[in-house]
PDB file of C-alpha atoms and ligand atoms in Angstrom:
ATOM      1  CA  MET A   1       0.000   0.000   0.000  1.00 48.00           C
ATOM      2  CA  PHE A   2       2.793   2.399   0.923  1.00 56.00           C
ATOM      3  CA  THR A   3       4.617   1.587  -2.313  1.00 73.00           C
ATOM      4  CA  GLU A   4       1.491   2.317  -4.309  1.00 85.00           C
ATOM      5  CA  TYR A   5       0.974   5.593  -2.486  1.00 87.00           C
ATOM      6  CA  SER A   6       4.552   6.761  -3.041  1.00 91.00           C
ATOM      7  CA  GLU A   7       4.200   5.825  -6.719  1.00 91.00           C
ATOM      8  CA  TYR A   8       1.043   7.937  -6.842  1.00 93.00           C
ATOM      9  CA  LEU A   9       2.943  10.902  -5.399  1.00 94.00           C
ATOM     10  CA  ILE A  10       5.686  10.511  -8.031  1.00 96.00           C
ATOM     11  CA  HIS A  11       3.027  10.385 -10.743  1.00 97.00           C
ATOM     12  CA  ARG A  12       1.539  13.622  -9.432  1.00 97.00           C
ATOM     13  CA  GLN A  13       4.932  15.297  -9.398  1.00 97.00           C
ATOM     14  CA  TRP A  14       5.713  14.503 -13.042  1.00 98.00           C
ATOM     15  CA  MET A  15       2.172  15.313 -14.139  1.00 98.00           C
ATOM     16  CA  GLN A  16       2.642  18.717 -12.556  1.00 98.00           C
ATOM     17  CA  ARG A  17       5.634  19.229 -14.870  1.00 98.00           C
ATOM     18  CA  ALA A  18       3.537  18.086 -17.853  1.00 98.00           C
ATOM     19  CA  LEU A  19       0.920  20.683 -16.872  1.00 98.00           C
ATOM     20  CA  GLU A  20       3.619  23.383 -16.871  1.00 98.00           C
ATOM     21  CA  LEU A  21       4.661  22.350 -20.381  1.00 98.00           C
ATOM     22  CA  ALA A  22       1.027  22.406 -21.488  1.00 98.00           C
ATOM     23  CA  GLN A  23       0.827  25.960 -20.178  1.00 98.00           C
ATOM     24  CA  VAL A  24       3.821  26.903 -22.373  1.00 98.00           C
ATOM     25  CA  ALA A  25       1.834  25.604 -25.357  1.00 98.00           C
ATOM     26  CA  SER A  26      -1.253  27.495 -24.225  1.00 97.00           C
ATOM     27  CA  ASP A  27       0.693  30.758 -23.865  1.00 96.00           C
ATOM     28  CA  ALA A  28       1.880  30.278 -27.469  1.00 97.00           C
ATOM     29  CA  GLY A  29      -1.711  29.865 -28.720  1.00 96.00           C
ATOM     30  CA  GLU A  30      -1.602  26.069 -28.946  1.00 97.00           C
ATOM     31  CA  VAL A  31      -4.075  23.611 -27.434  1.00 97.00           C
ATOM     32  CA  PRO A  32      -2.501  22.937 -24.009  1.00 98.00           C
ATOM     33  CA  VAL A  33      -1.046  19.443 -23.933  1.00 98.00           C
ATOM     34  CA  GLY A  34       2.264  18.624 -22.271  1.00 98.00           C
ATOM     35  CA  ALA A  35       4.299  15.418 -21.971  1.00 98.00           C
ATOM     36  CA  VAL A  36       7.268  14.181 -19.949  1.00 98.00           C
ATOM     37  CA  ILE A  37       9.238  10.924 -20.258  1.00 98.00           C
ATOM     38  CA  ILE A  38      11.311   9.502 -17.422  1.00 98.00           C
ATOM     39  CA  ASP A  39      13.784   6.643 -17.640  1.00 97.00           C
ATOM     40  CA  PRO A  40      13.599   3.371 -15.633  1.00 94.00           C
ATOM     41  CA  THR A  41      15.640   4.911 -12.801  1.00 95.00           C
ATOM     42  CA  GLY A  42      13.200   7.794 -12.456  1.00 95.00           C
ATOM     43  CA  ASN A  43      15.252  10.518 -14.142  1.00 96.00           C
ATOM     44  CA  LEU A  44      13.909  13.021 -16.645  1.00 98.00           C
ATOM     45  CA  LEU A  45      14.599  11.881 -20.205  1.00 98.00           C
ATOM     46  CA  ALA A  46      12.577  14.199 -22.426  1.00 98.00           C
ATOM     47  CA  GLU A  47       9.827  16.774 -22.489  1.00 98.00           C
ATOM     48  CA  GLY A  48       7.434  18.008 -25.121  1.00 98.00           C
ATOM     49  CA  GLU A  49       4.484  20.267 -25.603  1.00 98.00           C
ATOM     50  CA  ASN A  50       2.002  20.630 -28.422  1.00 98.00           C
ATOM     51  CA  ARG A  51       3.657  22.589 -31.289  1.00 98.00           C
ATOM     52  CA  LYS A  52       1.245  21.965 -34.164  1.00 98.00           C
ATOM     53  CA  GLU A  53       0.576  25.617 -34.910  1.00 97.00           C
ATOM     54  CA  ARG A  54       4.135  26.849 -34.431  1.00 98.00           C
ATOM     55  CA  ASP A  55       5.729  24.028 -36.441  1.00 98.00           C
ATOM     56  CA  LYS A  56       2.903  23.823 -39.016  1.00 98.00           C
ATOM     57  CA  ASP A  57       3.123  20.093 -38.395  1.00 98.00           C
ATOM     58  CA  PRO A  58       0.078  17.860 -37.909  1.00 98.00           C
ATOM     59  CA  THR A  59       2.233  15.304 -36.062  1.00 98.00           C
ATOM     60  CA  ALA A  60       3.778  17.773 -33.591  1.00 98.00           C
ATOM     61  CA  HIS A  61       1.778  16.506 -30.618  1.00 98.00           C
ATOM     62  CA  ALA A  62       3.420  16.683 -27.178  1.00 98.00           C
ATOM     63  CA  GLU A  63       3.833  12.895 -26.980  1.00 98.00           C
ATOM     64  CA  ILE A  64       5.501  12.569 -30.406  1.00 98.00           C
ATOM     65  CA  ILE A  65       7.965  15.343 -29.596  1.00 98.00           C
ATOM     66  CA  ALA A  66       8.824  13.751 -26.246  1.00 98.00           C
ATOM     67  CA  LEU A  67       9.124  10.227 -27.731  1.00 98.00           C
ATOM     68  CA  ARG A  68      11.499  11.445 -30.440  1.00 98.00           C
ATOM     69  CA  ALA A  69      13.652  13.347 -27.962  1.00 98.00           C
ATOM     70  CA  ALA A  70      13.765  10.407 -25.537  1.00 98.00           C
ATOM     71  CA  ALA A  71      14.851   7.989 -28.280  1.00 98.00           C
ATOM     72  CA  GLN A  72      17.566  10.412 -29.399  1.00 98.00           C
ATOM     73  CA  THR A  73      18.848  10.746 -25.836  1.00 97.00           C
ATOM     74  CA  LEU A  74      18.847   6.976 -25.277  1.00 96.00           C
ATOM     75  CA  LYS A  75      20.167   6.357 -28.806  1.00 98.00           C
ATOM     76  CA  ASN A  76      17.529   3.659 -28.977  1.00 97.00           C
ATOM     77  CA  TRP A  77      13.979   3.750 -30.322  1.00 98.00           C
ATOM     78  CA  ARG A  78      12.938   1.165 -27.728  1.00 98.00           C
ATOM     79  CA  LEU A  79      11.791   2.957 -24.607  1.00 98.00           C
ATOM     80  CA  HIS A  80      11.545  -0.170 -22.479  1.00 96.00           C
ATOM     81  CA  GLN A  81      10.413   0.510 -18.901  1.00 96.00           C
ATOM     82  CA  CYS A  82      10.220   4.248 -19.500  1.00 98.00           C
ATOM     83  CA  ILE A  83       7.172   6.180 -18.288  1.00 98.00           C
ATOM     84  CA  LEU A  84       5.401   8.791 -20.393  1.00 98.00           C
ATOM     85  CA  TYR A  85       3.263  11.375 -18.609  1.00 98.00           C
ATOM     86  CA  VAL A  86       0.778  13.369 -20.642  1.00 98.00           C
ATOM     87  CA  THR A  87      -1.974  15.716 -19.549  1.00 98.00           C
ATOM     88  CA  LEU A  88      -4.579  14.385 -22.032  1.00 98.00           C
ATOM     89  CA  GLU A  89      -5.381  10.834 -23.134  1.00 98.00           C
ATOM     90  CA  PRO A  90      -3.379  10.184 -26.344  1.00 98.00           C
ATOM     91  CA  CYS A  91      -4.983  10.283 -29.795  1.00 98.00           C
ATOM     92  CA  PRO A  92      -4.738   7.334 -32.260  1.00 98.00           C
ATOM     93  CA  MET A  93      -1.465   8.617 -33.753  1.00 98.00           C
ATOM     94  CA  CYS A  94       0.235   9.046 -30.382  1.00 98.00           C
ATOM     95  CA  ALA A  95      -1.160   5.781 -29.007  1.00 98.00           C
ATOM     96  CA  GLY A  96       0.330   4.054 -32.052  1.00 97.00           C
ATOM     97  CA  ALA A  97       3.696   5.726 -31.497  1.00 98.00           C
ATOM     98  CA  ILE A  98       3.652   4.771 -27.807  1.00 98.00           C
ATOM     99  CA  VAL A  99       3.091   1.117 -28.748  1.00 97.00           C
ATOM    100  CA  GLN A 100       5.818   1.349 -31.414  1.00 97.00           C
ATOM    101  CA  ALA A 101       8.249   2.706 -28.800  1.00 97.00           C
ATOM    102  CA  ARG A 102       7.601  -0.327 -26.535  1.00 97.00           C
ATOM    103  CA  LEU A 103       6.987   2.112 -23.712  1.00 97.00           C
ATOM    104  CA  GLY A 104       6.653   0.597 -20.249  1.00 97.00           C
ATOM    105  CA  THR A 105       3.956   2.750 -18.674  1.00 98.00           C
ATOM    106  CA  LEU A 106       1.642   5.516 -19.818  1.00 98.00           C
ATOM    107  CA  VAL A 107       0.280   7.918 -17.209  1.00 98.00           C
ATOM    108  CA  TYR A 108      -2.272  10.466 -18.357  1.00 98.00           C
ATOM    109  CA  GLY A 109      -4.406  13.160 -16.784  1.00 98.00           C
ATOM    110  CA  VAL A 110      -7.857  13.394 -18.292  1.00 98.00           C
ATOM    111  CA  ASP A 111      -9.837  11.189 -20.689  1.00 98.00           C
ATOM    112  CA  ASP A 112     -10.343  12.566 -24.192  1.00 98.00           C
ATOM    113  CA  THR A 113     -13.972  11.805 -25.009  1.00 97.00           C
ATOM    114  CA  LYS A 114     -13.501  12.866 -28.653  1.00 96.00           C
ATOM    115  CA  THR A 115     -10.287  11.174 -29.792  1.00 97.00           C
ATOM    116  CA  GLY A 116      -8.970   9.184 -26.820  1.00 98.00           C
ATOM    117  CA  ALA A 117      -7.307   6.057 -28.199  1.00 98.00           C
ATOM    118  CA  ILE A 118      -6.182   4.390 -24.973  1.00 98.00           C
ATOM    119  CA  ARG A 119      -9.581   3.430 -23.648  1.00 97.00           C
ATOM    120  CA  THR A 120     -12.204   6.160 -24.066  1.00 98.00           C
ATOM    121  CA  VAL A 121     -13.132   6.048 -27.776  1.00 98.00           C
ATOM    122  CA  ILE A 122     -10.942   3.181 -28.980  1.00 97.00           C
ATOM    123  CA  ASN A 123      -8.318   1.037 -27.283  1.00 97.00           C
ATOM    124  CA  ILE A 124      -5.174   0.804 -29.396  1.00 97.00           C
ATOM    125  CA  PRO A 125      -2.893  -0.771 -26.753  1.00 96.00           C
ATOM    126  CA  ASN A 126      -5.250  -3.733 -26.340  1.00 95.00           C
ATOM    127  CA  SER A 127      -6.226  -4.065 -29.998  1.00 94.00           C
ATOM    128  CA  PRO A 128      -5.204  -7.095 -32.097  1.00 93.00           C
ATOM    129  CA  ALA A 129      -2.892  -4.727 -34.008  1.00 90.00           C
ATOM    130  CA  SER A 130      -0.791  -4.114 -30.891  1.00 93.00           C
ATOM    131  CA  ASN A 131       2.038  -6.529 -30.146  1.00 88.00           C
ATOM    132  CA  HIS A 132       3.120  -4.803 -26.956  1.00 88.00           C
ATOM    133  CA  HIS A 133       1.701  -4.794 -23.445  1.00 90.00           C
ATOM    134  CA  LEU A 134       1.449  -1.267 -22.058  1.00 96.00           C
ATOM    135  CA  ARG A 135       0.683  -0.435 -18.454  1.00 97.00           C
ATOM    136  CA  VAL A 136      -1.797   2.460 -18.235  1.00 97.00           C
ATOM    137  CA  VAL A 137      -2.618   4.758 -15.330  1.00 97.00           C
ATOM    138  CA  GLY A 138      -5.293   7.393 -15.989  1.00 97.00           C
ATOM    139  CA  GLY A 139      -6.741  10.211 -13.914  1.00 97.00           C
ATOM    140  CA  ILE A 140      -3.586  11.689 -12.354  1.00 97.00           C
ATOM    141  CA  LEU A 141      -4.256  15.390 -11.536  1.00 98.00           C
ATOM    142  CA  GLU A 142      -7.376  14.879 -13.618  1.00 98.00           C
ATOM    143  CA  SER A 143      -9.271  17.989 -12.554  1.00 98.00           C
ATOM    144  CA  ALA A 144      -6.274  20.286 -13.116  1.00 98.00           C
ATOM    145  CA  CYS A 145      -5.719  18.795 -16.585  1.00 98.00           C
ATOM    146  CA  ARG A 146      -9.419  19.132 -17.467  1.00 98.00           C
ATOM    147  CA  GLN A 147      -9.585  22.679 -16.130  1.00 98.00           C
ATOM    148  CA  GLN A 148      -6.599  23.790 -18.197  1.00 98.00           C
ATOM    149  CA  LEU A 149      -8.175  22.525 -21.424  1.00 97.00           C
ATOM    150  CA  GLN A 150     -11.629  23.907 -20.603  1.00 97.00           C
ATOM    151  CA  THR A 151     -10.161  27.327 -19.835  1.00 96.00           C
ATOM    152  CA  TRP A 152      -8.255  27.339 -23.117  1.00 96.00           C
ATOM    153  CA  PHE A 153     -11.296  26.408 -25.215  1.00 94.00           C
ATOM    154  CA  ALA A 154     -13.535  28.876 -23.352  1.00 94.00           C
ATOM    155  CA  THR A 155     -11.030  31.692 -24.014  1.00 90.00           C
ATOM    156  CA  LYS A 156     -10.785  30.720 -27.679  1.00 86.00           C
ATOM    157  CA  ARG A 157     -14.569  30.793 -28.040  1.00 83.00           C
ATOM    158  CA  ARG A 158     -14.711  34.239 -26.441  1.00 82.00           C
ATOM    159  CA  ARG A 159     -12.087  35.554 -28.867  1.00 76.00           C
ATOM    160  CA  LYS A 160     -14.111  34.323 -31.846  1.00 71.00           C
ATOM    161  CA  ASN A 161     -17.270  36.150 -30.691  1.00 62.00           C
TER     162      ASN A 161
HETATM  163 ZN1  LIG B   1      -1.676  12.809 -30.341  1.00 62.17          ZN
END
């Protein structure tokens, strides 16, 4: 029980960093999504935030940027036993990339009821097309992650009016 609780506290700590990165995206006019990858010993390996608008790149999601940076740092595309933290449930593209990277654990903040591809809309990790077992923890700092996205979309709607 204690081990599980201390793991929960570590998850909260890294999710807090992912929220900070999402705020960087938000401040730059991007949908706020942030991601962090830590290595099997618990050290920071890579970070990313949504850069679609700035990079004019439909694949520049926070998770893809962090996965690429982590693989470069490790000089290995296999991210065995690494943990990826992301504020929002990954989309189909990112879920596919996470499976491709052989990631150990995915920890995310809030479910994405529109495009969530981990368990909410579809389940890519457990689909017949996935040859990799991924551990998933959802709902870490869920309300803070949800609030950040809701605030961003509410502000965007106000600007349009
Ligand atoms: Zn994505």
